[in-house]
CSV table of C-alpha atoms in Angstrom, one decimal:
chain,number,residue,atom,x,y,z
A,1,UNK,CA,0.0,0.0,0.0
A,2,UNK,CA,1.3,3.4,-1.0
A,3,UNK,CA,-1.4,5.8,0.2
A,4,UNK,CA,-4.3,6.1,2.6
A,5,UNK,CA,-7.5,8.1,3.2
A,6,UNK,CA,-9.4,8.4,6.5
A,7,UNK,CA,-13.1,9.1,6.4
A,8,UNK,CA,-14.5,10.1,9.8
A,9,UNK,CA,-18.0,9.7,11.2
A,10,UNK,CA,-19.5,11.0,14.5
A,11,UNK,CA,-18.4,13.2,17.3
A,12,UNK,CA,-15.5,15.5,17.9
A,13,UNK,CA,-13.7,12.8,19.9
A,14,UNK,CA,-14.0,10.5,16.8
A,15,UNK,CA,-12.7,13.3,14.6
A,16,UNK,CA,-9.7,13.7,17.0
A,17,UNK,CA,-9.1,9.9,16.8
A,18,UNK,CA,-9.1,10.2,13.0
A,19,UNK,CA,-6.5,13.0,13.1
A,20,UNK,CA,-4.3,11.0,15.4
A,21,UNK,CA,-4.6,8.0,13.1
A,22,UNK,CA,-3.6,10.2,10.1
A,23,UNK,CA,-0.5,11.2,12.0
A,24,UNK,CA,0.4,7.5,12.8
A,25,UNK,CA,0.0,6.4,9.2
A,26,UNK,CA,2.0,9.4,7.8
A,27,UNK,CA,4.9,8.5,10.1
A,28,UNK,CA,4.9,5.1,8.5
A,29,UNK,CA,5.5,6.8,5.1
A,30,UNK,CA,2.0,6.5,3.7
A,31,UNK,CA,0.9,9.8,2.1
A,32,UNK,CA,-2.7,10.8,1.6
A,33,UNK,CA,-3.8,10.7,-2.0
A,34,UNK,CA,-5.5,13.5,-4.0
A,35,UNK,CA,-8.9,11.8,-3.5
A,36,UNK,CA,-10.5,8.8,-1.7
A,37,UNK,CA,-10.9,7.1,-5.0
A,38,UNK,CA,-7.1,6.9,-5.5
A,39,UNK,CA,-6.2,5.5,-2.1
A,40,UNK,CA,-4.8,2.1,-1.6
A,41,UNK,CA,-6.1,2.0,2.0
A,42,UNK,CA,-9.4,3.6,3.0
A,43,UNK,CA,-10.0,3.8,6.7
A,44,UNK,CA,-13.6,4.3,7.9
A,45,UNK,CA,-13.5,5.6,11.5
A,46,UNK,CA,-17.0,4.9,12.6
A,47,UNK,CA,-19.8,6.0,15.0
A,48,UNK,CA,-22.6,3.7,16.3
A,49,UNK,CA,-24.7,6.1,18.4
A,50,UNK,CA,-27.8,5.5,16.2
A,51,UNK,CA,-29.0,2.9,13.7
A,52,UNK,CA,-28.6,5.6,11.1
A,53,UNK,CA,-24.9,6.0,11.9
A,54,UNK,CA,-24.4,2.2,11.4
A,55,UNK,CA,-26.3,2.4,8.1
A,56,UNK,CA,-24.1,5.4,6.9
A,57,UNK,CA,-21.0,3.3,7.5
A,58,UNK,CA,-22.3,0.3,5.5
A,59,UNK,CA,-23.3,2.5,2.6
A,60,UNK,CA,-19.9,4.2,2.6
A,61,UNK,CA,-18.1,0.8,2.7
A,62,UNK,CA,-20.1,-0.3,-0.4
A,63,UNK,CA,-19.5,3.0,-2.1
A,64,UNK,CA,-15.7,2.8,-1.6
A,65,UNK,CA,-15.6,-0.7,-2.9
A,66,UNK,CA,-17.5,0.3,-6.0
A,67,UNK,CA,-15.2,3.3,-6.6
A,68,UNK,CA,-12.1,1.2,-6.4
A,69,UNK,CA,-12.3,-2.6,-6.0
A,70,UNK,CA,-8.5,-2.7,-5.5
A,71,UNK,CA,-8.6,-0.5,-2.4
A,72,UNK,CA,-8.4,-2.3,1.0
A,73,UNK,CA,-10.9,-1.0,3.5
A,74,UNK,CA,-10.2,-0.9,7.2
A,75,UNK,CA,-13.2,-0.2,9.5
A,76,UNK,CA,-12.4,1.0,13.0
A,77,UNK,CA,-14.1,3.0,15.8
A,78,UNK,CA,-17.3,2.5,17.7
A,79,UNK,CA,-19.3,0.4,15.2
A,80,UNK,CA,-16.2,-1.8,14.7
A,81,UNK,CA,-16.0,-2.4,18.4
A,82,UNK,CA,-19.7,-3.2,18.7
A,83,UNK,CA,-20.4,-5.5,15.8
A,84,UNK,CA,-17.2,-6.5,14.1
A,85,UNK,CA,-18.5,-9.8,12.6
A,86,UNK,CA,-21.2,-8.0,10.6
A,87,UNK,CA,-18.8,-5.4,9.3
A,88,UNK,CA,-16.3,-8.1,8.2
A,89,UNK,CA,-18.9,-9.5,5.8
A,90,UNK,CA,-19.0,-6.2,3.8
A,91,UNK,CA,-17.3,-6.4,0.3
A,92,UNK,CA,-13.8,-5.0,0.3
A,93,UNK,CA,-13.3,-4.9,4.1
A,94,UNK,CA,-9.9,-6.3,4.8
A,95,UNK,CA,-9.7,-5.4,8.5
A,96,UNK,CA,-12.0,-4.6,11.4
A,97,UNK,CA,-10.2,-2.9,14.2
A,98,UNK,CA,-12.1,-1.9,17.4
A,99,UNK,CA,-11.3,1.0,19.7
A,100,UNK,CA,-9.4,-1.5,21.8
A,101,UNK,CA,-6.8,-1.8,19.1
A,102,UNK,CA,-7.0,1.5,17.2
A,103,UNK,CA,-3.5,2.7,18.0
A,104,UNK,CA,-2.1,-0.6,16.6
A,105,UNK,CA,-3.5,0.0,13.1
A,106,UNK,CA,-0.2,0.9,11.5
A,107,UNK,CA,1.4,-2.3,12.8
A,108,UNK,CA,-1.7,-4.4,11.7
A,109,UNK,CA,-1.7,-3.2,8.1
A,110,UNK,CA,2.1,-3.3,7.9
A,111,UNK,CA,2.4,-6.9,9.2
A,112,UNK,CA,-0.6,-8.3,7.3
A,113,UNK,CA,-0.8,-6.3,4.1
A,114,UNK,CA,1.3,-8.7,2.1
A,115,UNK,CA,-0.1,-11.9,3.6
A,116,UNK,CA,-3.9,-11.3,3.7
A,117,UNK,CA,-5.6,-13.2,0.9
A,118,UNK,CA,-9.0,-12.8,2.5
A,119,UNK,CA,-11.1,-10.0,4.0
A,120,UNK,CA,-12.4,-9.6,7.5
A,121,UNK,CA,-9.4,-9.8,9.8
A,122,UNK,CA,-10.9,-8.8,13.2
A,123,UNK,CA,-8.9,-7.1,15.9
A,124,UNK,CA,-11.3,-6.4,18.8
A,125,UNK,CA,-10.6,-6.9,22.5
A,126,UNK,CA,-12.3,-6.2,25.8
A,127,UNK,CA,-12.6,-2.4,25.9
A,128,UNK,CA,-13.3,-2.5,29.7
A,129,UNK,CA,-9.9,-4.0,30.3
A,130,UNK,CA,-8.2,-0.8,29.0
A,131,UNK,CA,-6.9,1.2,31.9
A,132,UNK,CA,-4.6,3.6,29.9
A,133,UNK,CA,-5.7,6.5,27.7
A,134,UNK,CA,-5.4,5.1,24.1
A,135,UNK,CA,-4.6,7.9,21.6
A,136,UNK,CA,-1.8,8.9,19.4
A,137,UNK,CA,-0.5,12.5,19.3
A,138,UNK,CA,-2.4,14.9,17.1
A,139,UNK,CA,0.1,16.9,15.1
A,140,UNK,CA,-2.2,18.4,12.5
A,141,UNK,CA,-5.8,19.8,12.1
A,142,UNK,CA,-6.3,17.2,9.4
A,143,UNK,CA,-8.4,17.6,6.3
A,144,UNK,CA,-9.4,21.2,5.6
A,145,UNK,CA,-9.8,22.2,9.2
A,146,UNK,CA,-7.9,25.0,10.9
A,147,UNK,CA,-9.1,24.1,14.3
A,148,UNK,CA,-7.5,20.8,15.6
A,149,UNK,CA,-9.5,18.6,17.9
A,150,UNK,CA,-7.4,17.3,20.7
A,151,UNK,CA,-9.0,14.4,22.6
A,152,UNK,CA,-7.9,14.5,26.2
A,153,UNK,CA,-10.5,12.0,27.7
A,154,UNK,CA,-12.0,8.8,26.6
A,155,UNK,CA,-14.7,6.4,27.8
A,156,UNK,CA,-17.6,7.0,30.2
A,157,UNK,CA,-18.6,5.6,33.6
A,158,UNK,CA,-22.2,6.7,33.3
A,159,UNK,CA,-24.9,4.1,32.3
A,160,UNK,CA,-27.6,6.1,30.6
A,161,UNK,CA,-30.3,3.6,29.6
A,162,UNK,CA,-30.3,4.6,25.9
A,163,UNK,CA,-26.5,4.8,25.3
A,164,UNK,CA,-24.2,2.2,23.8
A,165,UNK,CA,-21.1,4.4,24.0
A,166,UNK,CA,-19.7,3.0,27.4
A,167,UNK,CA,-19.7,-0.5,25.9
A,168,UNK,CA,-17.6,0.6,22.8
A,169,UNK,CA,-15.4,3.2,24.5
A,170,UNK,CA,-14.9,1.6,27.9
A,171,UNK,CA,-14.5,3.3,31.3
A,172,UNK,CA,-13.4,6.9,31.7
A,173,UNK,CA,-9.7,7.5,31.2
A,174,UNK,CA,-7.8,10.8,31.1
A,175,UNK,CA,-4.8,11.8,29.0
A,176,UNK,CA,-1.8,12.5,31.3
A,177,UNK,CA,-1.4,16.2,32.2
A,178,UNK,CA,2.1,16.4,30.7
A,179,UNK,CA,1.0,14.9,27.4
A,180,UNK,CA,-1.9,17.4,27.1
A,181,UNK,CA,0.4,20.4,27.9
A,182,UNK,CA,3.0,19.2,25.4
A,183,UNK,CA,0.5,18.7,22.6
A,184,UNK,CA,-1.2,22.0,23.2
A,185,UNK,CA,2.1,23.7,23.2
A,186,UNK,CA,3.1,22.1,19.9
A,187,UNK,CA,-0.2,22.7,18.2
A,188,UNK,CA,-0.3,26.3,19.4
A,189,UNK,CA,2.8,27.0,17.3
A,190,UNK,CA,0.7,26.4,14.2
A,191,UNK,CA,-2.9,26.9,15.0
A,192,UNK,CA,-4.7,29.9,16.6
A,193,UNK,CA,-7.6,27.8,18.1
A,194,UNK,CA,-7.5,24.3,19.6
A,195,UNK,CA,-10.6,22.4,20.6
A,196,UNK,CA,-10.5,20.1,23.7
A,197,UNK,CA,-12.7,17.1,23.2
A,198,UNK,CA,-13.6,13.8,25.0
A,199,UNK,CA,-16.4,11.3,25.3
A,200,UNK,CA,-17.1,12.7,28.8
A,201,UNK,CA,-14.8,15.7,28.8
A,202,UNK,CA,-15.8,17.1,32.2
A,203,UNK,CA,-14.6,13.9,33.8
A,204,UNK,CA,-10.9,14.6,32.9
A,205,UNK,CA,-8.7,14.1,35.9
A,206,UNK,CA,-11.1,12.0,37.9
A,207,UNK,CA,-9.5,8.6,37.3
A,208,UNK,CA,-6.3,6.8,38.3
A,209,UNK,CA,-6.1,8.7,41.6
A,210,UNK,CA,-5.7,12.1,39.9
A,211,UNK,CA,-7.0,15.0,42.0
A,212,UNK,CA,-7.2,17.6,39.3
A,213,UNK,CA,-10.3,18.8,37.6
A,214,UNK,CA,-11.0,20.2,34.1
A,215,UNK,CA,-10.7,23.8,35.3
A,216,UNK,CA,-7.3,23.0,36.8
A,217,UNK,CA,-6.1,21.7,33.4
A,218,UNK,CA,-7.5,24.7,31.5
A,219,UNK,CA,-5.8,27.1,33.9
A,220,UNK,CA,-2.4,25.3,33.4
A,221,UNK,CA,-2.8,25.3,29.6
A,222,UNK,CA,-3.3,29.1,29.7
A,223,UNK,CA,-0.3,29.6,32.0
A,224,UNK,CA,2.1,27.2,30.4
A,225,UNK,CA,1.3,27.3,26.6
A,226,UNK,CA,1.0,30.1,24.1
A,227,UNK,CA,-2.4,28.9,22.9
A,228,UNK,CA,-4.5,31.9,21.8
A,229,UNK,CA,-7.9,30.3,22.0
A,230,UNK,CA,-9.2,27.1,23.6
A,231,UNK,CA,-12.7,25.9,22.9
A,232,UNK,CA,-14.3,23.2,25.0
A,233,UNK,CA,-16.5,20.7,23.3
A,234,UNK,CA,-19.5,19.1,25.0
A,235,UNK,CA,-19.4,19.1,28.9
A,236,UNK,CA,-22.0,17.5,31.1
A,237,UNK,CA,-24.0,20.2,32.9
A,238,UNK,CA,-22.9,19.3,36.4
A,239,UNK,CA,-19.2,19.5,35.4
A,240,UNK,CA,-19.6,23.2,34.6
A,241,UNK,CA,-18.3,24.1,38.0
A,242,UNK,CA,-18.3,27.7,39.2
A,243,UNK,CA,-14.5,27.6,38.9
A,244,UNK,CA,-14.7,26.6,35.3
A,245,UNK,CA,-17.3,29.1,34.4
A,246,UNK,CA,-15.5,32.0,36.2
A,247,UNK,CA,-12.3,31.0,34.4
A,248,UNK,CA,-14.1,31.1,31.0
A,249,UNK,CA,-15.5,34.6,31.8
A,250,UNK,CA,-12.1,35.9,32.9
A,251,UNK,CA,-10.2,35.6,29.7
A,252,UNK,CA,-10.6,36.0,26.0
A,253,UNK,CA,-8.4,33.0,25.4
A,254,UNK,CA,-11.3,30.6,26.1
A,255,UNK,CA,-14.1,30.7,23.5
A,256,UNK,CA,-17.4,31.9,24.8
A,257,UNK,CA,-19.2,28.6,24.0
A,258,UNK,CA,-21.2,26.5,26.4
A,259,UNK,CA,-22.5,23.1,25.3
A,260,UNK,CA,-24.1,20.7,27.7
A,261,UNK,CA,-26.3,17.6,26.8
A,262,UNK,CA,-29.9,18.1,27.9
A,263,UNK,CA,-31.5,15.0,26.4
A,264,UNK,CA,-34.9,15.9,28.0
A,265,UNK,CA,-36.5,18.8,29.8
A,266,UNK,CA,-38.7,16.3,31.8
A,267,UNK,CA,-37.5,15.0,35.1
A,268,UNK,CA,-39.5,11.8,34.7
A,269,UNK,CA,-37.9,11.1,31.3
A,270,UNK,CA,-34.4,12.0,32.7
A,271,UNK,CA,-35.1,9.4,35.5
A,272,UNK,CA,-36.0,6.7,32.9
A,273,UNK,CA,-32.8,7.7,31.0
A,274,UNK,CA,-30.8,7.3,34.2
A,275,UNK,CA,-29.3,10.8,33.7
A,276,UNK,CA,-27.5,12.1,36.8
A,277,UNK,CA,-29.2,15.5,37.1
A,278,UNK,CA,-32.7,17.0,37.2
A,279,UNK,CA,-33.9,20.0,35.4
A,280,UNK,CA,-33.4,22.3,38.4
A,281,UNK,CA,-29.7,21.3,38.4
A,282,UNK,CA,-29.3,21.9,34.7
A,283,UNK,CA,-31.1,25.3,34.8
A,284,UNK,CA,-28.9,26.4,37.7
A,285,UNK,CA,-25.7,25.7,35.7
A,286,UNK,CA,-27.0,27.3,32.6
A,287,UNK,CA,-28.3,30.4,34.3
A,288,UNK,CA,-24.9,30.8,36.1
A,289,UNK,CA,-23.2,30.5,32.7
A,290,UNK,CA,-25.5,33.0,31.0
A,291,UNK,CA,-24.9,35.5,33.9
A,292,UNK,CA,-21.1,35.3,33.4
A,293,UNK,CA,-21.1,34.9,29.6
A,294,UNK,CA,-24.1,36.9,28.3
A,295,UNK,CA,-23.1,36.8,24.6
A,296,UNK,CA,-21.9,33.2,24.6
A,297,UNK,CA,-23.2,30.4,22.4
A,298,UNK,CA,-25.4,28.0,24.4
A,299,UNK,CA,-26.1,24.6,22.9
A,300,UNK,CA,-27.4,21.2,23.8
A,301,UNK,CA,-28.1,17.7,22.6
A,302,UNK,CA,-31.8,16.8,22.9
A,303,UNK,CA,-33.4,13.5,22.3
A,304,UNK,CA,-37.1,13.1,21.3
A,305,UNK,CA,-39.2,9.9,21.3
A,306,UNK,CA,-37.5,8.2,24.2
A,307,UNK,CA,-39.5,5.1,25.2
A,308,UNK,CA,-42.7,6.1,27.1
A,309,UNK,CA,-42.3,9.8,26.3
A,310,UNK,CA,-45.8,11.3,26.6
A,311,UNK,CA,-47.1,14.4,25.0
A,312,UNK,CA,-47.0,16.1,28.4
A,313,UNK,CA,-43.4,15.1,28.9
A,314,UNK,CA,-42.4,16.3,25.4
A,315,UNK,CA,-44.2,19.6,26.2
A,316,UNK,CA,-42.0,19.9,29.3
A,317,UNK,CA,-39.0,19.7,27.1
A,318,UNK,CA,-40.3,22.1,24.5
A,319,UNK,CA,-41.3,24.6,27.2
A,320,UNK,CA,-37.9,24.3,29.0
A,321,UNK,CA,-36.0,25.0,25.8
A,322,UNK,CA,-38.2,27.9,24.9
A,323,UNK,CA,-37.5,29.7,28.2
A,324,UNK,CA,-33.8,29.0,28.3
A,325,UNK,CA,-31.1,31.1,26.4
A,326,UNK,CA,-30.2,28.4,23.9
A,327,UNK,CA,-28.6,29.6,20.6
A,328,UNK,CA,-28.6,26.2,18.9
A,329,UNK,CA,-29.6,22.6,19.4
A,330,UNK,CA,-28.6,19.2,18.2
A,331,UNK,CA,-31.9,17.3,18.0
A,332,UNK,CA,-31.8,13.5,17.8
A,333,UNK,CA,-34.6,11.1,17.2
A,334,UNK,CA,-34.4,8.2,19.7
A,335,UNK,CA,-32.9,5.1,18.1
A,336,UNK,CA,-33.0,1.7,19.7
A,337,UNK,CA,-29.5,0.4,20.4
A,338,UNK,CA,-29.3,-3.4,20.9
A,339,UNK,CA,-28.0,-4.3,24.4
A,340,UNK,CA,-29.2,-1.1,26.1
A,341,UNK,CA,-32.0,-1.1,28.7
A,342,UNK,CA,-34.1,1.4,26.8
A,343,UNK,CA,-34.3,-0.9,23.8
A,344,UNK,CA,-36.1,-3.4,26.0
A,345,UNK,CA,-38.7,-1.0,27.4
A,346,UNK,CA,-42.3,-1.9,26.6
A,347,UNK,CA,-43.7,1.5,25.4
A,348,UNK,CA,-41.8,2.5,22.3
A,349,UNK,CA,-42.9,5.8,20.8
A,350,UNK,CA,-44.2,5.4,17.1
A,351,UNK,CA,-41.6,6.7,14.6
A,352,UNK,CA,-44.0,9.2,13.0
A,353,UNK,CA,-44.5,10.8,16.4
A,354,UNK,CA,-40.7,10.9,17.0
A,355,UNK,CA,-40.1,12.6,13.7
A,356,UNK,CA,-42.9,15.1,14.4
A,357,UNK,CA,-41.4,16.1,17.7
A,358,UNK,CA,-38.0,16.3,16.1
A,359,UNK,CA,-39.3,18.8,13.6
A,360,UNK,CA,-41.0,20.9,16.4
A,361,UNK,CA,-37.7,21.3,18.3
A,362,UNK,CA,-35.7,22.0,15.2
A,363,UNK,CA,-38.1,24.8,14.2
A,364,UNK,CA,-37.8,26.2,17.8
A,365,UNK,CA,-34.0,26.0,17.6
A,366,UNK,CA,-33.9,27.8,14.3
A,367,UNK,CA,-36.0,30.6,15.7
A,368,UNK,CA,-33.7,31.0,18.7
A,369,UNK,CA,-30.6,30.9,16.6
A,370,UNK,CA,-32.0,33.6,14.3
A,371,UNK,CA,-32.8,35.8,17.3
A,372,UNK,CA,-29.3,35.3,18.6
A,373,UNK,CA,-27.7,36.2,15.2
A,374,UNK,CA,-29.8,39.4,15.0
A,375,UNK,CA,-28.5,40.4,18.4
A,376,UNK,CA,-25.0,40.3,17.0
A,377,UNK,CA,-25.5,43.1,14.5
A,378,UNK,CA,-23.4,46.1,15.4
A,379,UNK,CA,-21.2,44.0,17.8
A,380,UNK,CA,-17.5,43.3,17.4
A,381,UNK,CA,-16.7,39.6,17.6
A,382,UNK,CA,-13.4,37.7,17.6
A,383,UNK,CA,-13.1,35.3,14.7
A,384,UNK,CA,-10.8,32.5,13.5
A,385,UNK,CA,-10.6,32.3,9.7
A,386,UNK,CA,-11.3,29.0,8.1
A,387,UNK,CA,-10.0,27.1,5.1
A,388,UNK,CA,-13.2,27.9,3.3
A,389,UNK,CA,-12.3,31.1,1.6
A,390,UNK,CA,-14.2,34.1,2.8
A,391,UNK,CA,-15.5,32.5,6.0
A,392,UNK,CA,-14.7,32.4,9.7
A,393,UNK,CA,-16.0,31.1,13.0
A,394,UNK,CA,-16.8,33.5,15.7
A,395,UNK,CA,-15.8,33.1,19.3
A,396,UNK,CA,-19.5,32.4,20.1
A,397,UNK,CA,-19.9,29.7,17.4
A,398,UNK,CA,-21.4,31.6,14.5
A,399,UNK,CA,-20.4,31.2,10.9
A,400,UNK,CA,-19.2,34.6,9.6
A,401,UNK,CA,-19.1,35.7,6.0
A,402,UNK,CA,-16.1,38.0,5.6
A,403,UNK,CA,-16.3,41.4,3.8
A,404,UNK,CA,-12.8,40.6,2.3
A,405,UNK,CA,-11.1,37.3,2.2
A,406,UNK,CA,-8.3,36.7,4.7
A,407,UNK,CA,-5.8,33.8,5.0
A,408,UNK,CA,-6.9,30.8,6.9
A,409,UNK,CA,-5.9,30.2,10.5
A,410,UNK,CA,-5.8,33.9,11.7
A,411,UNK,CA,-7.5,35.6,14.6
A,412,UNK,CA,-9.3,38.9,13.9
A,413,UNK,CA,-11.9,41.2,15.5
A,414,UNK,CA,-14.7,42.2,13.1
A,415,UNK,CA,-17.9,44.2,13.3
A,416,UNK,CA,-21.1,42.4,12.3
A,417,UNK,CA,-23.3,44.1,9.8
A,418,UNK,CA,-25.9,41.7,8.8
A,419,UNK,CA,-27.6,38.3,9.2
A,420,UNK,CA,-27.1,35.7,6.4
A,421,UNK,CA,-29.1,32.6,5.6
A,422,UNK,CA,-27.0,30.4,7.9
A,423,UNK,CA,-24.9,32.8,9.9
A,424,UNK,CA,-23.8,36.5,10.1
A,425,UNK,CA,-21.7,38.8,7.9
A,426,UNK,CA,-18.9,41.2,8.6
A,427,UNK,CA,-19.9,44.9,8.0
A,428,UNK,CA,-18.7,46.1,4.6
A,429,UNK,CA,-16.9,49.4,4.3
A,430,UNK,CA,-18.9,52.0,2.4
A,431,UNK,CA,-15.7,52.6,0.4
A,432,UNK,CA,-15.5,49.0,-1.0
A,433,UNK,CA,-16.6,48.9,-4.7
A,434,UNK,CA,-19.0,46.1,-5.4
């Protein structure tokens, strides 16, 4: 094999895994090709959070095989950990490598590439036996991104009744402090913004006898590295401690972006989900954040159609979202995951009802996002320019159309002049000829 292509599915932590894998394969002398169709090795780094995610992987595997029958396909990630035998039957799949063996992929393909006459070599172990943080260094933003995702935590000790992720990621494990500091220091030499990610990011530092918390880590990164902007990905609501929120409010070097999974605005549904908070707890953390970060982005993951969700319980969720200062939502329709307690519950919500509730929350989210974007007109926002020419991302997570193109990977302050179809636009000088 002379070249490779990594196609990522799923969350920011998975994206970070993909970037780390690209680094490992590049160090073995495999360059990325101009396109996926020209690669000798295509790696599908998968998600399995919903049935749709599984289906997307299967469709992509078949598509890759149609595009280039000579390419070898390696499927890794969460779907590979959950159901390797099914994946191994797909045409063109030469290896299935679970999360338990992901960092061994360069050795696996090097040792077996020349001696593998059949497809379907499976490398999957007991993910719960893993006690160490499994990840390779991230040296690049990968792809066309200018904002590298650095995974600093993996696994989850929670047992939400709908979630398969603990069974494919294992128990919570933290990247060592010195490794995180060193990687941020190195990435900060090349990138203006770095995103810290994890499966349960707020649990960083709470395993292996460590006594540090996420806010301790962030403070050290600000003190010991030249990073210009840190952005936190999703953090569980109760892990937004006062110390973390006050730190976020005290410096421009942390993006004003708060994202906490909600899942439901109904306490009875949260109880059936086995979530570890109730609505009063969530609201307390969000109100505190909004007080300290009034112009921040506020986002959440919300699930509709959880087993037994009544119209009244859904209305509790809709009403809660309406009165809270959300600026965007990720709305998911409940999907049965084999092996989870929720999949065995008696009262499953009909799919048409699930989809209707999804549409209602998406419409509400769109209205709140538009209101937020309109509030930004006349404000000055800090932005990081993207690889997409003429566009940037604001500190508070809005897509910004630039008045004049600027090089990628730069920080600027711009004044907002208008709302666009999907974001906002920098104010244009009256002296610019159109």
